[in-house]
Amino acid sequence: MARLAYVIKFVADMDRAVAFYSETFGFPVRMRTPFWSEVDAGETTLALHPASDANPAGSCQLGFNLDDLRAFYEKGAVTFSVPPREQHGTLLARMIDCEGAEVSLSG
């Protein structure tokens, strides 16, 4: 089973983005760093990440949590841009959706 766990919003100014989402909507700040910040938006986490050439400011990426990411990967039903690997104590991967957008996966 999969669930929408987070949305990654790519931002030009981390401090301004954290302040905007926490102050405008009252979302509690879970963590704040120059490279990754999170606000608690209910069942889905809003993650803020610095923009880049590949991910311009204002763009977003969906993030799904799967019960068994390795089994999902082994099915081979989708194209993975990054296969599952341990990162920061979590199994992470990225796949390409039907529209060519990259989607983050954790498990």
mmCIF file of N, CA and C in Angstrom:
data_model
loop_
_atom_site.group_PDB
_atom_site.id
_atom_site.type_symbol
_atom_site.label_atom_id
_atom_site.label_comp_id
_atom_site.label_asym_id
_atom_site.label_seq_id
_atom_site.Cartn_x
_atom_site.Cartn_y
_atom_site.Cartn_z
ATOM 1 N N MET A 1 0.848 -1.178 0.000
ATOM 2 C CA MET A 1 0.000 0.000 0.000
ATOM 3 C C MET A 1 0.889 1.235 0.000
ATOM 4 N N ALA A 2 0.443 2.267 -0.669
ATOM 5 C CA ALA A 2 1.174 3.531 -0.741
ATOM 6 C C ALA A 2 0.309 4.652 -0.184
ATOM 7 N N ARG A 3 0.987 5.663 0.369
ATOM 8 C CA ARG A 3 0.260 6.852 0.829
ATOM 9 C C ARG A 3 1.099 8.080 0.496
ATOM 10 N N LEU A 4 0.431 9.180 0.201
ATOM 11 C CA LEU A 4 1.125 10.440 -0.047
ATOM 12 C C LEU A 4 1.692 10.902 1.276
ATOM 13 N N ALA A 5 3.007 10.892 1.412
ATOM 14 C CA ALA A 5 3.654 11.197 2.686
ATOM 15 C C ALA A 5 4.141 12.633 2.748
ATOM 16 N N TYR A 6 4.597 13.152 1.611
ATOM 17 C CA TYR A 6 5.118 14.505 1.616
ATOM 18 C C TYR A 6 5.074 15.111 0.228
ATOM 19 N N VAL A 7 5.111 16.420 0.190
ATOM 20 C CA VAL A 7 5.279 17.181 -1.032
ATOM 21 C C VAL A 7 6.547 18.008 -0.831
ATOM 22 N N ILE A 8 7.468 17.897 -1.776
ATOM 23 C CA ILE A 8 8.694 18.681 -1.722
ATOM 24 C C ILE A 8 8.480 19.927 -2.566
ATOM 25 N N LYS A 9 8.624 21.075 -1.946
ATOM 26 C CA LYS A 9 8.511 22.365 -2.646
ATOM 27 C C LYS A 9 9.911 22.925 -2.763
ATOM 28 N N PHE A 10 10.340 23.219 -3.977
ATOM 29 C CA PHE A 10 11.671 23.774 -4.209
ATOM 30 C C PHE A 10 11.587 25.294 -4.084
ATOM 31 N N VAL A 11 12.464 25.857 -3.259
ATOM 32 C CA VAL A 11 12.351 27.270 -2.890
ATOM 33 C C VAL A 11 13.660 28.023 -3.150
ATOM 34 N N ALA A 12 13.521 29.321 -3.425
ATOM 35 C CA ALA A 12 14.684 30.181 -3.652
ATOM 36 C C ALA A 12 15.270 30.695 -2.341
ATOM 37 N N ASP A 13 14.429 30.826 -1.313
ATOM 38 C CA ASP A 13 14.864 31.387 -0.028
ATOM 39 C C ASP A 13 14.259 30.551 1.097
ATOM 40 N N MET A 14 15.081 29.700 1.714
ATOM 41 C CA MET A 14 14.588 28.764 2.724
ATOM 42 C C MET A 14 13.935 29.490 3.897
ATOM 43 N N ASP A 15 14.605 30.497 4.455
ATOM 44 C CA ASP A 15 14.060 31.196 5.617
ATOM 45 C C ASP A 15 12.707 31.829 5.301
ATOM 46 N N ARG A 16 12.611 32.462 4.146
ATOM 47 C CA ARG A 16 11.351 33.097 3.744
ATOM 48 C C ARG A 16 10.245 32.055 3.559
ATOM 49 N N ALA A 17 10.586 30.910 2.960
ATOM 50 C CA ALA A 17 9.588 29.860 2.726
ATOM 51 C C ALA A 17 9.102 29.248 4.038
ATOM 52 N N VAL A 18 10.029 28.949 4.950
ATOM 53 C CA VAL A 18 9.626 28.389 6.246
ATOM 54 C C VAL A 18 8.721 29.376 6.971
ATOM 55 N N ALA A 19 9.103 30.630 6.997
ATOM 56 C CA ALA A 19 8.286 31.652 7.662
ATOM 57 C C ALA A 19 6.916 31.764 7.009
ATOM 58 N N PHE A 20 6.884 31.751 5.690
ATOM 59 C CA PHE A 20 5.604 31.881 4.986
ATOM 60 C C PHE A 20 4.649 30.754 5.357
ATOM 61 N N TYR A 21 5.085 29.504 5.231
ATOM 62 C CA TYR A 21 4.180 28.381 5.470
ATOM 63 C C TYR A 21 3.837 28.212 6.949
ATOM 64 N N SER A 22 4.763 28.515 7.821
ATOM 65 C CA SER A 22 4.454 28.375 9.250
ATOM 66 C C SER A 22 3.578 29.525 9.741
ATOM 67 N N GLU A 23 3.839 30.739 9.290
ATOM 68 C CA GLU A 23 3.066 31.887 9.764
ATOM 69 C C GLU A 23 1.717 32.024 9.052
ATOM 70 N N THR A 24 1.689 31.801 7.750
ATOM 71 C CA THR A 24 0.439 31.962 6.987
ATOM 72 C C THR A 24 -0.589 30.901 7.348
ATOM 73 N N PHE A 25 -0.162 29.662 7.453
ATOM 74 C CA PHE A 25 -1.087 28.558 7.688
ATOM 75 C C PHE A 25 -1.024 28.006 9.109
ATOM 76 N N GLY A 26 -0.069 28.466 9.896
ATOM 77 C CA GLY A 26 0.052 27.979 11.261
ATOM 78 C C GLY A 26 0.644 26.588 11.358
ATOM 79 N N PHE A 27 1.338 26.132 10.292
ATOM 80 C CA PHE A 27 1.947 24.808 10.315
ATOM 81 C C PHE A 27 3.149 24.816 11.263
ATOM 82 N N PRO A 28 3.208 23.888 12.212
ATOM 83 C CA PRO A 28 4.393 23.802 13.082
ATOM 84 C C PRO A 28 5.631 23.396 12.279
ATOM 85 N N VAL A 29 6.759 23.978 12.601
ATOM 86 C CA VAL A 29 8.015 23.634 11.953
ATOM 87 C C VAL A 29 8.577 22.396 12.642
ATOM 88 N N ARG A 30 8.764 21.322 11.894
ATOM 89 C CA ARG A 30 9.334 20.078 12.440
ATOM 90 C C ARG A 30 10.850 20.150 12.490
ATOM 91 N N MET A 31 11.422 20.668 11.427
ATOM 92 C CA MET A 31 12.874 20.800 11.361
ATOM 93 C C MET A 31 13.216 21.895 10.369
ATOM 94 N N ARG A 32 14.387 22.516 10.596
ATOM 95 C CA ARG A 32 14.822 23.596 9.716
ATOM 96 C C ARG A 32 16.328 23.512 9.550
ATOM 97 N N THR A 33 16.760 23.371 8.293
ATOM 98 C CA THR A 33 18.173 23.453 7.949
ATOM 99 C C THR A 33 18.252 24.239 6.639
ATOM 100 N N PRO A 34 19.442 24.670 6.233
ATOM 101 C CA PRO A 34 19.560 25.369 4.952
ATOM 102 C C PRO A 34 19.247 24.465 3.755
ATOM 103 N N PHE A 35 19.302 23.130 3.957
ATOM 104 C CA PHE A 35 19.164 22.196 2.842
ATOM 105 C C PHE A 35 17.864 21.403 2.842
ATOM 106 N N TRP A 36 17.154 21.405 3.953
ATOM 107 C CA TRP A 36 15.899 20.637 4.044
ATOM 108 C C TRP A 36 15.158 21.124 5.277
ATOM 109 N N SER A 37 13.929 21.535 5.083
ATOM 110 C CA SER A 37 13.084 21.925 6.210
ATOM 111 C C SER A 37 11.741 21.244 6.038
ATOM 112 N N GLU A 38 11.047 21.030 7.147
ATOM 113 C CA GLU A 38 9.735 20.389 7.099
ATOM 114 C C GLU A 38 8.761 21.137 7.980
ATOM 115 N N VAL A 39 7.530 21.289 7.465
ATOM 116 C CA VAL A 39 6.440 21.807 8.279
ATOM 117 C C VAL A 39 5.354 20.749 8.311
ATOM 118 N N ASP A 40 4.693 20.652 9.441
ATOM 119 C CA ASP A 40 3.646 19.653 9.651
ATOM 120 C C ASP A 40 2.348 20.180 9.058
ATOM 121 N N ALA A 41 1.969 19.613 7.918
ATOM 122 C CA ALA A 41 0.759 20.040 7.219
ATOM 123 C C ALA A 41 -0.356 19.003 7.383
ATOM 124 N N GLY A 42 -0.376 18.305 8.497
ATOM 125 C CA GLY A 42 -1.393 17.282 8.735
ATOM 126 C C GLY A 42 -0.857 15.913 8.376
ATOM 127 N N GLU A 43 -1.615 15.159 7.601
ATOM 128 C CA GLU A 43 -1.190 13.805 7.230
ATOM 129 C C GLU A 43 -0.045 13.800 6.231
ATOM 130 N N THR A 44 0.162 14.920 5.576
ATOM 131 C CA THR A 44 1.229 15.038 4.593
ATOM 132 C C THR A 44 2.209 16.099 5.058
ATOM 133 N N THR A 45 3.485 15.806 4.969
ATOM 134 C CA THR A 45 4.528 16.753 5.340
ATOM 135 C C THR A 45 4.853 17.641 4.147
ATOM 136 N N LEU A 46 4.974 18.930 4.395
ATOM 137 C CA LEU A 46 5.469 19.842 3.376
ATOM 138 C C LEU A 46 6.962 19.999 3.626
ATOM 139 N N ALA A 47 7.758 19.478 2.698
ATOM 140 C CA ALA A 47 9.214 19.551 2.790
ATOM 141 C C ALA A 47 9.692 20.659 1.865
ATOM 142 N N LEU A 48 10.598 21.486 2.358
ATOM 143 C CA LEU A 48 11.144 22.594 1.584
ATOM 144 C C LEU A 48 12.609 22.294 1.285
ATOM 145 N N HIS A 49 12.984 22.450 0.012
ATOM 146 C CA HIS A 49 14.336 22.113 -0.433
ATOM 147 C C HIS A 49 14.819 23.228 -1.357
ATOM 148 N N PRO A 50 16.092 23.590 -1.299
ATOM 149 C CA PRO A 50 16.586 24.655 -2.179
ATOM 150 C C PRO A 50 16.374 24.322 -3.658
ATOM 151 N N ALA A 51 15.992 25.328 -4.412
ATOM 152 C CA ALA A 51 15.805 25.183 -5.855
ATOM 153 C C ALA A 51 17.158 24.950 -6.524
ATOM 154 N N SER A 52 17.098 24.396 -7.730
ATOM 155 C CA SER A 52 18.299 24.141 -8.525
ATOM 156 C C SER A 52 17.918 24.258 -9.994
ATOM 157 N N ASP A 53 18.885 24.077 -10.880
ATOM 158 C CA ASP A 53 18.570 24.092 -12.312
ATOM 159 C C ASP A 53 17.579 22.988 -12.659
ATOM 160 N N ALA A 54 17.751 21.830 -12.049
ATOM 161 C CA ALA A 54 16.863 20.695 -12.326
ATOM 162 C C ALA A 54 15.490 20.866 -11.671
ATOM 163 N N ASN A 55 15.429 21.600 -10.567
ATOM 164 C CA ASN A 55 14.185 21.800 -9.824
ATOM 165 C C ASN A 55 14.052 23.292 -9.497
ATOM 166 N N PRO A 56 13.499 24.067 -10.437
ATOM 167 C CA PRO A 56 13.430 25.518 -10.229
ATOM 168 C C PRO A 56 12.485 25.903 -9.090
ATOM 169 N N ALA A 57 12.735 27.089 -8.530
ATOM 170 C CA ALA A 57 11.883 27.606 -7.454
ATOM 171 C C ALA A 57 10.424 27.584 -7.889
ATOM 172 N N GLY A 58 9.572 27.116 -6.986
ATOM 173 C CA GLY A 58 8.147 27.027 -7.266
ATOM 174 C C GLY A 58 7.701 25.665 -7.746
ATOM 175 N N SER A 59 8.629 24.823 -8.190
ATOM 176 C CA SER A 59 8.235 23.491 -8.633
ATOM 177 C C SER A 59 8.093 22.570 -7.423
ATOM 178 N N CYS A 60 7.392 21.465 -7.617
ATOM 179 C CA CYS A 60 7.113 20.523 -6.527
ATOM 180 C C CYS A 60 7.380 19.096 -6.993
ATOM 181 N N GLN A 61 7.582 18.223 -6.028
ATOM 182 C CA GLN A 61 7.746 16.794 -6.276
ATOM 183 C C GLN A 61 6.942 16.046 -5.219
ATOM 184 N N LEU A 62 6.180 15.047 -5.665
ATOM 185 C CA LEU A 62 5.399 14.223 -4.739
ATOM 186 C C LEU A 62 6.292 13.181 -4.094
ATOM 187 N N GLY A 63 5.944 12.796 -2.874
ATOM 188 C CA GLY A 63 6.681 11.754 -2.166
ATOM 189 C C GLY A 63 5.709 10.756 -1.559
ATOM 190 N N PHE A 64 5.851 9.494 -1.947
ATOM 191 C CA PHE A 64 4.977 8.438 -1.446
ATOM 192 C C PHE A 64 5.754 7.507 -0.528
ATOM 193 N N ASN A 65 5.095 7.027 0.508
ATOM 194 C CA ASN A 65 5.641 6.015 1.390
ATOM 195 C C ASN A 65 4.983 4.701 1.020
ATOM 196 N N LEU A 66 5.789 3.662 0.797
ATOM 197 C CA LEU A 66 5.278 2.342 0.432
ATOM 198 C C LEU A 66 5.577 1.346 1.538
ATOM 199 N N ASP A 67 4.663 0.413 1.731
ATOM 200 C CA ASP A 67 4.873 -0.628 2.733
ATOM 201 C C ASP A 67 6.110 -1.464 2.412
ATOM 202 N N ASP A 68 6.341 -1.747 1.106
ATOM 203 C CA ASP A 68 7.473 -2.578 0.709
ATOM 204 C C ASP A 68 8.097 -2.007 -0.560
ATOM 205 N N LEU A 69 8.967 -1.041 -0.390
ATOM 206 C CA LEU A 69 9.601 -0.373 -1.528
ATOM 207 C C LEU A 69 10.435 -1.337 -2.358
ATOM 208 N N ARG A 70 11.135 -2.248 -1.714
ATOM 209 C CA ARG A 70 11.969 -3.196 -2.476
ATOM 210 C C ARG A 70 11.112 -4.082 -3.389
ATOM 211 N N ALA A 71 9.984 -4.578 -2.893
ATOM 212 C CA ALA A 71 9.100 -5.414 -3.714
ATOM 213 C C ALA A 71 8.518 -4.597 -4.871
ATOM 214 N N PHE A 72 8.177 -3.344 -4.616
ATOM 215 C CA PHE A 72 7.659 -2.458 -5.663
ATOM 216 C C PHE A 72 8.721 -2.274 -6.746
ATOM 217 N N TYR A 73 9.951 -2.070 -6.336
ATOM 218 C CA TYR A 73 11.060 -1.908 -7.279
ATOM 219 C C TYR A 73 11.260 -3.176 -8.104
ATOM 220 N N GLU A 74 11.246 -4.314 -7.433
ATOM 221 C CA GLU A 74 11.495 -5.589 -8.114
ATOM 222 C C GLU A 74 10.401 -5.963 -9.109
ATOM 223 N N LYS A 75 9.186 -5.436 -8.926
ATOM 224 C CA LYS A 75 8.112 -5.694 -9.899
ATOM 225 C C LYS A 75 8.469 -5.142 -11.269
ATOM 226 N N GLY A 76 9.247 -4.070 -11.311
ATOM 227 C CA GLY A 76 9.673 -3.503 -12.592
ATOM 228 C C GLY A 76 8.564 -2.851 -13.385
ATOM 229 N N ALA A 77 7.498 -2.427 -12.739
ATOM 230 C CA ALA A 77 6.349 -1.863 -13.438
ATOM 231 C C ALA A 77 6.554 -0.405 -13.862
ATOM 232 N N VAL A 78 7.538 0.273 -13.277
ATOM 233 C CA VAL A 78 7.817 1.670 -13.605
ATOM 234 C C VAL A 78 9.321 1.846 -13.798
ATOM 235 N N THR A 79 9.685 2.977 -14.376
ATOM 236 C CA THR A 79 11.094 3.312 -14.572
ATOM 237 C C THR A 79 11.604 4.062 -13.354
ATOM 238 N N PHE A 80 12.690 3.581 -12.796
ATOM 239 C CA PHE A 80 13.313 4.239 -11.644
ATOM 240 C C PHE A 80 14.477 5.098 -12.126
ATOM 241 N N SER A 81 14.518 6.342 -11.679
ATOM 242 C CA SER A 81 15.657 7.211 -11.970
ATOM 243 C C SER A 81 16.747 7.000 -10.921
ATOM 244 N N VAL A 82 16.348 6.590 -9.722
ATOM 245 C CA VAL A 82 17.279 6.241 -8.643
ATOM 246 C C VAL A 82 16.723 4.998 -7.959
ATOM 247 N N PRO A 83 17.427 3.877 -8.008
ATOM 248 C CA PRO A 83 16.925 2.662 -7.355
ATOM 249 C C PRO A 83 16.947 2.810 -5.835
ATOM 250 N N PRO A 84 16.241 1.947 -5.125
ATOM 251 C CA PRO A 84 16.214 2.031 -3.664
ATOM 252 C C PRO A 84 17.614 1.956 -3.061
ATOM 253 N N ARG A 85 17.855 2.845 -2.081
ATOM 254 C CA ARG A 85 19.122 2.833 -1.349
ATOM 255 C C ARG A 85 18.893 3.472 0.005
ATOM 256 N N GLU A 86 19.664 3.023 0.978
ATOM 257 C CA GLU A 86 19.592 3.592 2.325
ATOM 258 C C GLU A 86 20.205 4.984 2.302
ATOM 259 N N GLN A 87 19.466 5.936 2.850
ATOM 260 C CA GLN A 87 19.955 7.305 2.931
ATOM 261 C C GLN A 87 19.358 7.933 4.180
ATOM 262 N N HIS A 88 20.201 8.442 5.041
ATOM 263 C CA HIS A 88 19.746 9.069 6.282
ATOM 264 C C HIS A 88 18.896 8.114 7.122
ATOM 265 N N GLY A 89 19.213 6.822 7.077
ATOM 266 C CA GLY A 89 18.500 5.832 7.870
ATOM 267 C C GLY A 89 17.159 5.403 7.304
ATOM 268 N N THR A 90 16.882 5.780 6.056
ATOM 269 C CA THR A 90 15.608 5.447 5.414
ATOM 270 C C THR A 90 15.879 4.896 4.021
ATOM 271 N N LEU A 91 15.069 3.953 3.582
ATOM 272 C CA LEU A 91 15.167 3.439 2.229
ATOM 273 C C LEU A 91 14.464 4.423 1.297
ATOM 274 N N LEU A 92 15.214 4.992 0.337
ATOM 275 C CA LEU A 92 14.680 6.004 -0.571
ATOM 276 C C LEU A 92 14.934 5.604 -2.018
ATOM 277 N N ALA A 93 14.061 6.072 -2.917
ATOM 278 C CA ALA A 93 14.218 5.848 -4.356
ATOM 279 C C ALA A 93 13.471 6.958 -5.081
ATOM 280 N N ARG A 94 13.698 7.051 -6.399
ATOM 281 C CA ARG A 94 12.929 7.974 -7.224
ATOM 282 C C ARG A 94 12.532 7.255 -8.509
ATOM 283 N N MET A 95 11.319 7.495 -8.945
ATOM 284 C CA MET A 95 10.799 6.899 -10.170
ATOM 285 C C MET A 95 10.264 8.002 -11.070
ATOM 286 N N ILE A 96 9.970 7.636 -12.306
ATOM 287 C CA ILE A 96 9.403 8.570 -13.277
ATOM 288 C C ILE A 96 7.931 8.195 -13.471
ATOM 289 N N ASP A 97 7.033 9.207 -13.335
ATOM 290 C CA ASP A 97 5.604 8.904 -13.498
ATOM 291 C C ASP A 97 5.205 8.938 -14.977
ATOM 292 N N CYS A 98 3.934 8.734 -15.248
ATOM 293 C CA CYS A 98 3.429 8.630 -16.619
ATOM 294 C C CYS A 98 3.555 9.931 -17.408
ATOM 295 N N GLU A 99 3.828 11.051 -16.741
ATOM 296 C CA GLU A 99 3.981 12.345 -17.408
ATOM 297 C C GLU A 99 5.438 12.776 -17.481
ATOM 298 N N GLY A 100 6.333 11.915 -17.010
ATOM 299 C CA GLY A 100 7.747 12.227 -17.034
ATOM 300 C C GLY A 100 8.263 12.955 -15.805
ATOM 301 N N ALA A 101 7.418 13.131 -14.795
ATOM 302 C CA ALA A 101 7.833 13.806 -13.567
ATOM 303 C C ALA A 101 8.496 12.806 -12.631
ATOM 304 N N GLU A 102 9.510 13.290 -11.915
ATOM 305 C CA GLU A 102 10.166 12.445 -10.930
ATOM 306 C C GLU A 102 9.335 12.425 -9.651
ATOM 307 N N VAL A 103 9.189 11.247 -9.050
ATOM 308 C CA VAL A 103 8.419 11.034 -7.834
ATOM 309 C C VAL A 103 9.342 10.382 -6.816
ATOM 310 N N SER A 104 9.356 10.910 -5.598
ATOM 311 C CA SER A 104 10.161 10.340 -4.515
ATOM 312 C C SER A 104 9.399 9.211 -3.841
ATOM 313 N N LEU A 105 10.131 8.172 -3.453
ATOM 314 C CA LEU A 105 9.541 7.030 -2.760
ATOM 315 C C LEU A 105 10.357 6.729 -1.509
ATOM 316 N N SER A 106 9.669 6.342 -0.450
ATOM 317 C CA SER A 106 10.353 5.889 0.755
ATOM 318 C C SER A 106 9.670 4.631 1.236
ATOM 319 N N GLY A 107 10.404 3.851 2.009
ATOM 320 C CA GLY A 107 9.810 2.619 2.487
ATOM 321 C C GLY A 107 10.591 2.047 3.638
#
